[in-house]
Short mmCIF file of C-alpha atoms in Angstrom, two decimals:
data_model
loop_
_atom_site.label_atom_id
_atom_site.label_comp_id
_atom_site.label_asym_id
_atom_site.label_seq_id
_atom_site.Cartn_x
_atom_site.Cartn_y
_atom_site.Cartn_z
CA MET R 1 13.56 25.51 -4.28
CA CYS R 2 10.66 23.11 -3.80
CA LEU R 3 8.56 21.84 -6.67
CA ALA R 4 4.89 21.02 -6.10
CA ILE R 5 4.20 17.65 -7.73
CA PRO R 6 1.09 15.58 -8.35
CA ALA R 7 0.91 12.14 -6.75
CA GLU R 8 -1.69 9.40 -6.31
CA ILE R 9 -2.78 8.45 -2.79
CA LEU R 10 -2.12 4.76 -2.11
CA GLU R 11 -2.77 4.65 1.63
CA ILE R 12 -3.96 6.96 4.41
CA GLU R 13 -3.17 6.47 8.08
CA ASP R 14 -3.59 9.01 10.89
CA GLY R 15 -3.77 11.99 8.52
CA VAL R 16 -0.67 10.97 6.57
CA ALA R 17 -0.95 9.74 3.00
CA THR R 18 1.52 7.48 1.23
CA CYS R 19 1.52 8.56 -2.40
CA LYS R 20 2.94 7.23 -5.64
CA VAL R 21 4.79 9.75 -7.78
CA GLY R 22 4.64 9.12 -11.52
CA GLU R 23 5.02 5.75 -13.21
CA GLY R 24 7.89 4.38 -11.15
CA ASN R 25 8.03 2.90 -7.68
CA THR R 26 8.79 6.15 -5.91
CA THR R 27 6.51 6.93 -2.97
CA VAL R 28 6.36 9.90 -0.64
CA GLN R 29 4.46 10.62 2.53
CA CYS R 30 2.56 13.82 3.09
CA SER R 31 0.14 15.31 5.56
CA ILE R 32 -3.40 15.73 4.26
CA MET R 33 -4.43 18.09 7.06
CA LEU R 34 -4.39 21.18 4.80
CA LEU R 35 -6.78 19.81 2.20
CA PRO R 36 -10.12 21.66 2.17
CA GLU R 37 -11.96 18.42 1.41
CA GLU R 38 -11.61 14.79 2.44
CA ALA R 39 -9.04 12.74 0.52
CA VAL R 40 -9.50 9.07 -0.32
CA ILE R 41 -7.30 6.35 -1.77
CA GLY R 42 -6.96 6.87 -5.52
CA ASP R 43 -7.18 10.66 -5.36
CA TYR R 44 -4.42 12.71 -6.94
CA VAL R 45 -3.06 15.55 -4.85
CA ILE R 46 -0.51 18.30 -5.30
CA ILE R 47 2.28 17.86 -2.74
CA HIS R 48 4.42 20.78 -1.63
CA ALA R 49 6.85 20.82 1.28
CA GLY R 50 5.39 17.64 2.80
CA PHE R 51 1.74 18.69 2.59
CA ALA R 52 -1.02 17.81 0.14
CA ILE R 53 -2.30 21.28 -0.75
CA GLN R 54 -5.09 20.44 -3.19
CA LYS R 55 -6.81 17.56 -4.94
CA MET R 56 -6.29 17.26 -8.68
CA ASP R 57 -8.17 15.75 -11.59
CA PRO R 58 -6.45 12.44 -12.54
CA ALA R 59 -6.13 13.36 -16.24
CA GLU R 60 -4.61 16.73 -15.35
CA ALA R 61 -2.20 15.05 -12.90
CA LYS R 62 -1.01 12.59 -15.56
CA GLU R 63 -0.55 15.39 -18.10
CA THR R 64 1.43 17.45 -15.57
CA LEU R 65 3.71 14.48 -14.84
CA LYS R 66 4.22 13.98 -18.60
CA ILE R 67 5.21 17.63 -18.97
CA LEU R 68 7.66 17.31 -16.07
CA ARG R 69 9.20 14.17 -17.67
CA ASP R 70 9.51 16.02 -20.99
CA MET R 71 11.23 18.94 -19.25
CA VAL R 72 13.73 16.58 -17.61
CA GLU R 73 14.52 15.02 -20.98
CA VAL R 74 15.06 18.42 -22.60
CA MET R 75 17.41 19.36 -19.76
CA GLY R 76 19.38 16.18 -20.40
CA GLY R 77 18.12 14.41 -17.29
CA ALA R 78 20.74 16.16 -15.17
CA ASN R 79 20.58 15.01 -11.54
CA TYR R 80 17.15 13.39 -11.91
CA GLN R 81 16.12 9.78 -11.70
CA HIS R 82 13.80 8.85 -14.57
CA ASP R 83 11.71 6.53 -12.39
CA MET R 84 10.66 9.36 -10.07
CA LEU R 85 8.33 10.88 -12.67
#
């Protein structure tokens, strides 16, 4: 199962964005070719299966990440690294 997660774009090169996930130092790369509008550094995007699939409001992205962190805590943090979210 894949989970679509919000992430902030830090860098864009040749249609590939390097994005920061959550408050830690975790970064992921994703293609931005499926976005219906241009993405810029600082945008938040939803990433699923290696592709940014939509831009997201920054406040909504931060709230979603908080909810995901809360869910991990309720589940006892099993198999998750806290710094990823």
